[in-house]
CSV table of C-alpha atoms in Angstrom, one decimal:
chain,number,residue,atom,x,y,z
A,1,MET,CA,-19.0,11.1,17.9
A,2,THR,CA,-18.8,8.0,19.4
A,3,ALA,CA,-17.3,4.4,17.5
A,4,THR,CA,-16.9,1.1,18.7
A,5,LEU,CA,-13.5,-0.6,18.5
A,6,PRO,CA,-13.1,-2.6,15.4
A,7,HIS,CA,-10.8,-5.4,16.7
A,8,THR,CA,-9.6,-7.2,19.6
A,9,VAL,CA,-6.1,-5.9,19.3
A,10,SER,CA,-6.9,-2.9,21.1
A,11,ARG,CA,-7.1,-3.1,25.0
A,12,ALA,CA,-8.5,-0.5,27.4
A,13,PHE,CA,-6.1,0.9,30.0
A,14,THR,CA,-6.2,3.6,32.8
A,15,GLU,CA,-3.3,6.5,33.7
A,16,SER,CA,-3.5,8.5,36.1
A,17,ALA,CA,-2.5,12.0,35.5
A,18,ALA,CA,-0.4,14.5,37.8
A,19,ASP,CA,-3.3,15.2,39.7
A,20,GLY,CA,-4.8,11.7,40.5
A,21,TYR,CA,-7.7,12.1,37.4
A,22,ARG,CA,-7.9,8.9,36.2
A,23,LEU,CA,-8.2,8.6,32.3
A,24,GLY,CA,-9.4,5.7,30.3
A,25,GLY,CA,-7.8,4.8,26.8
A,26,PHE,CA,-7.5,2.3,24.4
A,27,GLU,CA,-3.9,0.9,23.0
A,28,TRP,CA,-2.8,-1.0,19.9
A,29,ARG,CA,1.0,-3.1,21.1
A,30,HIS,CA,2.9,-5.3,19.1
A,31,PRO,CA,4.2,-8.3,21.4
A,32,ALA,CA,7.8,-7.6,20.6
A,33,PRO,CA,9.6,-4.5,21.8
A,34,ASP,CA,11.3,-2.7,19.0
A,35,ALA,CA,13.3,0.8,19.4
A,36,THR,CA,13.1,1.6,16.1
A,37,ARG,CA,8.9,1.2,16.2
A,38,ALA,CA,7.1,4.6,17.0
A,39,VAL,CA,4.5,4.5,19.3
A,40,VAL,CA,1.5,6.9,18.2
A,41,ILE,CA,-0.6,8.9,20.7
A,42,ILE,CA,-4.0,10.3,18.9
A,43,ASN,CA,-5.5,13.0,20.3
A,44,ALA,CA,-9.3,14.0,19.8
A,45,ALA,CA,-10.9,17.0,19.1
A,46,THR,CA,-12.8,18.9,21.3
A,47,SER,CA,-15.7,16.1,23.4
A,48,VAL,CA,-14.9,13.8,20.9
A,49,ARG,CA,-14.8,10.1,22.2
A,50,CYS,CA,-11.5,8.6,21.2
A,51,GLY,CA,-13.4,5.2,20.0
A,52,TYR,CA,-13.8,7.6,16.7
A,53,TYR,CA,-10.4,6.9,15.9
A,54,ALA,CA,-9.9,3.7,16.8
A,55,ARG,CA,-10.4,2.7,12.7
A,56,PHE,CA,-7.5,4.4,11.7
A,57,ALA,CA,-5.7,3.4,14.6
A,58,ASP,CA,-5.7,0.1,13.5
A,59,TYR,CA,-4.5,1.0,10.2
A,60,LEU,CA,-1.6,2.6,11.9
A,61,PHE,CA,-0.8,-0.6,13.9
A,62,SER,CA,-1.5,-2.1,10.6
A,63,HIS,CA,1.1,-0.8,9.3
A,64,GLY,CA,3.4,-1.5,12.1
A,65,LEU,CA,3.1,1.2,14.8
A,66,ASP,CA,2.1,1.3,18.2
A,67,VAL,CA,-0.9,3.1,18.9
A,68,MET,CA,-2.5,4.8,22.1
A,69,LEU,CA,-6.2,6.4,22.0
A,70,PHE,CA,-7.2,8.5,25.2
A,71,ASP,CA,-10.3,10.0,26.7
A,72,TYR,CA,-9.7,13.8,28.2
A,73,ARG,CA,-10.8,14.1,31.6
A,74,GLY,CA,-15.1,14.5,31.6
A,75,ILE,CA,-15.4,12.5,28.4
A,76,GLY,CA,-16.1,8.7,27.9
A,77,ALA,CA,-13.9,6.8,29.5
A,78,SER,CA,-12.4,9.4,31.4
A,79,ARG,CA,-16.1,10.7,32.7
A,80,HIS,CA,-16.9,9.8,36.4
A,81,GLY,CA,-20.1,10.9,37.4
A,82,SER,CA,-22.0,14.3,36.4
A,83,LEU,CA,-20.6,16.9,34.5
A,84,ARG,CA,-22.3,19.3,36.6
A,85,GLY,CA,-19.6,22.2,38.0
A,86,PHE,CA,-16.7,20.3,36.8
A,87,GLU,CA,-14.1,23.1,35.6
A,88,ALA,CA,-11.7,20.8,33.5
A,89,SER,CA,-10.4,23.4,30.6
A,90,TRP,CA,-8.4,22.9,27.4
A,91,SER,CA,-5.4,23.6,29.2
A,92,ASP,CA,-6.1,21.1,31.4
A,93,TRP,CA,-6.4,18.4,28.6
A,94,GLY,CA,-3.3,18.9,27.3
A,95,SER,CA,-1.0,19.8,30.1
A,96,LEU,CA,-2.5,17.3,32.6
A,97,ASP,CA,-4.0,15.0,30.2
A,98,PHE,CA,-1.9,14.7,27.2
A,99,GLU,CA,1.0,15.5,29.9
A,100,ALA,CA,0.1,12.3,31.2
A,101,LEU,CA,0.0,10.0,27.7
A,102,LEU,CA,3.3,11.1,26.7
A,103,LYS,CA,4.7,9.8,30.2
A,104,ARG,CA,3.2,6.7,29.7
A,105,ALA,CA,4.6,6.4,26.4
A,106,GLN,CA,7.7,6.7,27.9
A,107,ARG,CA,7.3,3.9,30.6
A,108,GLU,CA,5.7,1.5,28.4
A,109,PHE,CA,7.5,1.7,25.2
A,110,PRO,CA,10.7,2.5,26.7
A,111,GLY,CA,13.2,3.5,23.6
A,112,GLN,CA,10.4,3.8,21.2
A,113,PRO,CA,10.4,6.9,19.2
A,114,THR,CA,6.8,9.0,20.2
A,115,ASP,CA,4.9,10.3,17.6
A,116,VAL,CA,1.2,12.0,18.1
A,117,VAL,CA,-1.5,12.8,15.7
A,118,GLY,CA,-3.8,15.6,17.1
A,119,HIS,CA,-7.3,16.3,15.2
A,120,SER,CA,-8.9,19.9,15.7
A,121,PHE,CA,-8.0,20.8,19.4
A,122,GLY,CA,-6.0,18.1,19.6
A,123,GLY,CA,-2.8,19.5,17.4
A,124,CYS,CA,-3.1,22.3,20.2
A,125,ALA,CA,-3.1,20.1,23.3
A,126,ALA,CA,0.1,18.5,21.6
A,127,GLY,CA,2.1,22.6,22.5
A,128,LEU,CA,0.5,22.2,26.0
A,129,ALA,CA,2.2,19.1,27.7
A,130,ALA,CA,6.0,20.1,29.6
A,131,SER,CA,7.4,16.3,28.1
A,132,GLY,CA,6.3,17.8,24.7
A,133,GLN,CA,10.1,17.9,23.6
A,134,ALA,CA,9.6,14.1,23.5
A,135,ILE,CA,7.4,14.0,20.7
A,136,ARG,CA,9.5,13.5,17.2
A,137,HIS,CA,6.9,13.7,14.5
A,138,LEU,CA,3.5,15.5,14.9
A,139,VAL,CA,0.5,15.2,12.2
A,140,THR,CA,-2.3,17.7,13.0
A,141,VAL,CA,-5.6,17.8,10.9
A,142,GLY,CA,-7.9,20.8,11.2
A,143,ALA,CA,-5.9,21.8,14.3
A,144,GLN,CA,-6.6,25.5,15.8
A,145,PHE,CA,-8.1,26.9,18.4
A,146,ALA,CA,-11.4,28.1,17.6
A,147,HIS,CA,-11.2,31.9,16.9
A,148,TRP,CA,-14.2,33.1,15.6
A,149,ARG,CA,-12.4,35.4,13.2
A,150,ASP,CA,-10.8,32.6,11.6
A,151,TYR,CA,-14.2,30.5,10.7
A,152,ALA,CA,-15.1,30.1,7.0
A,153,PRO,CA,-16.6,33.7,6.3
A,154,ASP,CA,-20.0,31.8,4.4
A,155,GLN,CA,-20.3,30.1,7.8
A,156,ARG,CA,-18.8,32.9,10.5
A,157,TRP,CA,-21.9,34.2,12.0
A,158,GLN,CA,-24.1,30.7,12.3
A,159,MET,CA,-20.7,28.9,13.8
A,160,LEU,CA,-20.3,32.1,16.4
A,161,ALA,CA,-24.1,32.1,17.4
A,162,LYS,CA,-23.6,28.6,17.9
A,163,TRP,CA,-20.2,28.1,19.9
A,164,HIS,CA,-19.8,31.6,21.1
A,165,ALA,CA,-23.7,32.6,22.4
A,166,PHE,CA,-25.6,29.6,22.5
A,167,MET,CA,-23.1,27.1,23.7
A,168,PRO,CA,-21.9,29.3,26.9
A,169,LEU,CA,-25.1,30.3,27.5
A,170,LEU,CA,-26.5,26.5,27.7
A,171,THR,CA,-23.7,26.3,30.2
A,172,ARG,CA,-24.3,28.5,32.2
A,173,LEU,CA,-27.9,27.6,33.2
A,174,CYS,CA,-26.8,24.0,33.4
A,175,GLY,CA,-23.6,23.8,34.9
A,176,TYR,CA,-21.9,22.0,32.0
A,177,PHE,CA,-22.6,21.9,27.9
A,178,PRO,CA,-25.5,18.8,27.6
A,179,GLY,CA,-24.1,18.6,23.7
A,180,LYS,CA,-24.5,14.3,23.8
A,181,ARG,CA,-28.3,15.6,24.0
A,182,LEU,CA,-28.1,18.0,21.2
A,183,GLY,CA,-26.5,15.7,19.1
A,184,TRP,CA,-23.6,17.9,18.7
A,185,LEU,CA,-20.9,16.6,21.0
A,186,GLU,CA,-20.2,14.8,24.0
A,187,ASP,CA,-21.0,16.4,27.0
A,188,THR,CA,-18.5,19.0,27.9
A,189,PRO,CA,-16.9,20.6,31.1
A,190,THR,CA,-17.5,23.9,31.9
A,191,GLY,CA,-13.9,25.3,31.5
A,192,VAL,CA,-13.4,23.9,28.1
A,193,VAL,CA,-16.7,26.1,26.9
A,194,LYS,CA,-14.8,29.1,28.5
A,195,ASP,CA,-12.0,28.7,26.6
A,196,TRP,CA,-13.9,27.5,23.1
A,197,SER,CA,-16.0,30.3,23.1
A,198,ALA,CA,-13.6,33.1,24.2
A,199,PHE,CA,-12.8,35.6,21.7
A,200,SER,CA,-9.3,36.2,21.8
A,201,THR,CA,-6.6,35.6,18.9
A,202,HIS,CA,-3.8,34.5,21.5
A,203,TYR,CA,-4.0,30.8,23.3
A,204,GLU,CA,-2.1,32.7,26.2
A,205,ARG,CA,-5.2,34.9,27.0
A,206,LEU,CA,-8.1,31.8,27.0
A,207,PRO,CA,-9.3,31.7,30.2
A,208,SER,CA,-7.5,28.5,31.6
A,209,ALA,CA,-4.2,29.6,30.2
A,210,ARG,CA,-3.9,33.1,31.8
A,211,HIS,CA,-2.3,31.6,35.2
A,212,HIS,CA,0.4,30.2,32.9
A,213,THR,CA,3.7,31.9,33.1
A,214,SER,CA,4.7,30.5,29.8
A,215,LEU,CA,3.4,27.8,27.4
A,216,PRO,CA,5.3,24.9,26.4
A,217,PHE,CA,4.6,25.2,22.4
A,218,THR,CA,8.4,26.0,22.1
A,219,SER,CA,9.8,22.8,23.7
A,220,VAL,CA,8.2,20.8,21.0
A,221,ASN,CA,10.7,20.6,18.3
A,222,ALA,CA,9.0,17.7,16.5
A,223,LYS,CA,8.8,17.5,12.4
A,224,THR,CA,5.3,19.0,11.7
A,225,LEU,CA,2.6,18.4,9.4
A,226,ALA,CA,-0.3,20.3,9.3
A,227,ILE,CA,-3.2,18.9,7.3
A,228,SER,CA,-6.1,20.8,6.0
A,229,LEU,CA,-9.1,20.9,4.1
A,230,SER,CA,-10.4,23.1,2.2
A,231,ASP,CA,-13.9,23.0,3.0
A,232,ASP,CA,-13.3,22.6,6.8
A,233,PRO,CA,-15.2,26.3,8.4
A,234,PHE,CA,-12.6,25.7,11.3
A,235,GLY,CA,-9.5,24.7,9.9
A,236,THR,CA,-8.9,27.7,7.4
A,237,VAL,CA,-5.7,28.9,6.4
A,238,ALA,CA,-5.8,31.4,8.8
A,239,ALA,CA,-6.7,29.2,11.8
A,240,ILE,CA,-4.0,26.7,11.0
A,241,GLU,CA,-1.5,29.1,10.7
A,242,ARG,CA,-2.2,31.2,14.1
A,243,LEU,CA,-1.4,27.5,15.7
A,244,LEU,CA,1.3,26.5,13.9
A,245,SER,CA,3.0,29.9,14.6
A,246,TYR,CA,2.8,28.9,18.3
A,247,PHE,CA,4.9,25.3,17.3
A,248,SER,CA,8.3,27.8,16.5
A,249,ALA,CA,10.9,25.5,17.1
A,250,SER,CA,9.6,22.9,15.3
A,251,ALA,CA,10.0,22.3,11.4
A,252,ARG,CA,6.7,22.5,10.0
A,253,THR,CA,4.8,21.9,6.8
A,254,HIS,CA,0.9,23.1,6.0
A,255,LEU,CA,-0.6,21.1,3.7
A,256,ARG,CA,-3.9,21.9,2.1
A,257,ILE,CA,-6.4,19.5,0.4
A,258,LYS,CA,-9.3,20.4,-1.0
A,259,PRO,CA,-11.8,17.3,-1.9
A,260,ALA,CA,-11.3,17.6,-5.6
A,261,ASP,CA,-7.6,16.7,-5.1
A,262,ILE,CA,-9.1,13.4,-4.1
A,263,GLY,CA,-12.2,13.0,-6.1
A,264,GLU,CA,-14.2,13.8,-3.3
A,265,THR,CA,-16.6,16.5,-2.9
A,266,SER,CA,-16.5,17.0,0.9
A,267,VAL,CA,-14.2,16.3,3.5
A,268,GLY,CA,-14.7,18.9,5.9
A,269,HIS,CA,-13.8,19.2,9.8
A,270,PHE,CA,-14.2,15.1,10.8
A,271,ALA,CA,-14.1,12.9,7.8
A,272,PHE,CA,-10.3,12.9,7.7
A,273,PHE,CA,-11.0,9.9,9.8
A,274,HIS,CA,-13.3,7.9,8.2
A,275,SER,CA,-12.4,4.8,6.6
A,276,ARG,CA,-13.5,5.8,3.7
A,277,PHE,CA,-10.0,7.9,3.2
A,278,GLN,CA,-8.4,4.9,4.1
A,279,LYS,CA,-6.4,4.6,0.8
A,280,SER,CA,-6.6,8.5,-0.2
A,281,LEU,CA,-5.8,10.7,3.3
A,282,TRP,CA,-4.5,8.2,5.6
A,283,PRO,CA,-1.5,7.3,3.8
A,284,ILE,CA,-0.3,11.1,3.9
A,285,ALA,CA,-0.3,11.0,7.7
A,286,LEU,CA,1.2,7.2,7.6
A,287,GLU,CA,4.3,8.4,5.7
A,288,TRP,CA,4.8,11.5,7.7
A,289,LEU,CA,4.6,9.4,10.8
A,290,LEU,CA,7.1,6.9,9.6
A,291,ASN,CA,9.4,9.0,7.5
A,292,GLY,CA,9.1,12.5,8.8
A,293,ASP,CA,8.1,13.4,4.9
A,294,LEU,CA,5.6,14.0,2.4
A,295,MET,CA,4.4,10.9,0.6
A,296,PRO,CA,5.3,11.1,-3.4
A,297,ARG,CA,2.9,13.3,-5.1
A,298,ALA,CA,0.7,13.8,-2.2
A,299,PRO,CA,-2.4,15.6,-3.1
A,300,GLY,CA,-2.9,19.2,-2.2
A,301,GLN,CA,-0.7,22.4,-1.7
A,302,VAL,CA,1.8,23.1,0.3
A,303,ILE,CA,1.0,26.7,2.0
A,304,SER,CA,4.1,27.0,4.3
A,305,ASN,CA,7.1,25.1,4.9
A,306,VAL,CA,9.4,26.1,7.5
A,307,LEU,CA,12.3,24.3,8.3
């Protein structure tokens, strides 16, 4: 998934993680600082270039927010050479890469609240950073960590074969997953594939998480909105609720939307961030980021609401 940046208001930046790895990203910054204006970090889905979210970032900026996009290590602007043998994992993407962006937000936008939008794994990454207590508002879209039993029943076996059999097999042969050549994803590091294709119901039992004595999810006390789409085969109710349960210190709301609720026939796992949903779906996220509340007459059904 790639996209060109839509306007010249964004500028590229580099940021070093705690282990020295150089991350690349883009930011939308208003000229004058304002302690009442949030800076929003957008966490991408697994192996999706951050540019895919550029139009959504531009939308948030146009409504008065500062915004940062970044690529996880090994992806897009944060890829440095071959991925063969590169062992970066989901836990690295959260505990090192997203953590670096949280610290950047505090340094570059001092005094401003920090909000986060996390798509798919990006919602999980929001709970893996040691500085997660800095997050004020969190919006996730289709966020889960790919436990195969949570996949939509009518697609479960095909998805199991694709992501939990073929992907790890090809990764072992190539030393990384050549997703770009297949047109599925960006090329993906081995450690991420090991995490994704694992069969555990618990994040802490994934390969990259086993060496952690504890995970920082419970340090996040952000007001959290989990948005799921009923035609997303990854983001089923079980999958969304499984991840939400890790954010036990946060007030959290799960809003489930059917495409018909917004006059559409499909949205799926990726299309929330397409600009055609600027008027129907994006205001839901915007209202939560600005005020920590559901917009009036929000489409969909509240599945759970834990205060």
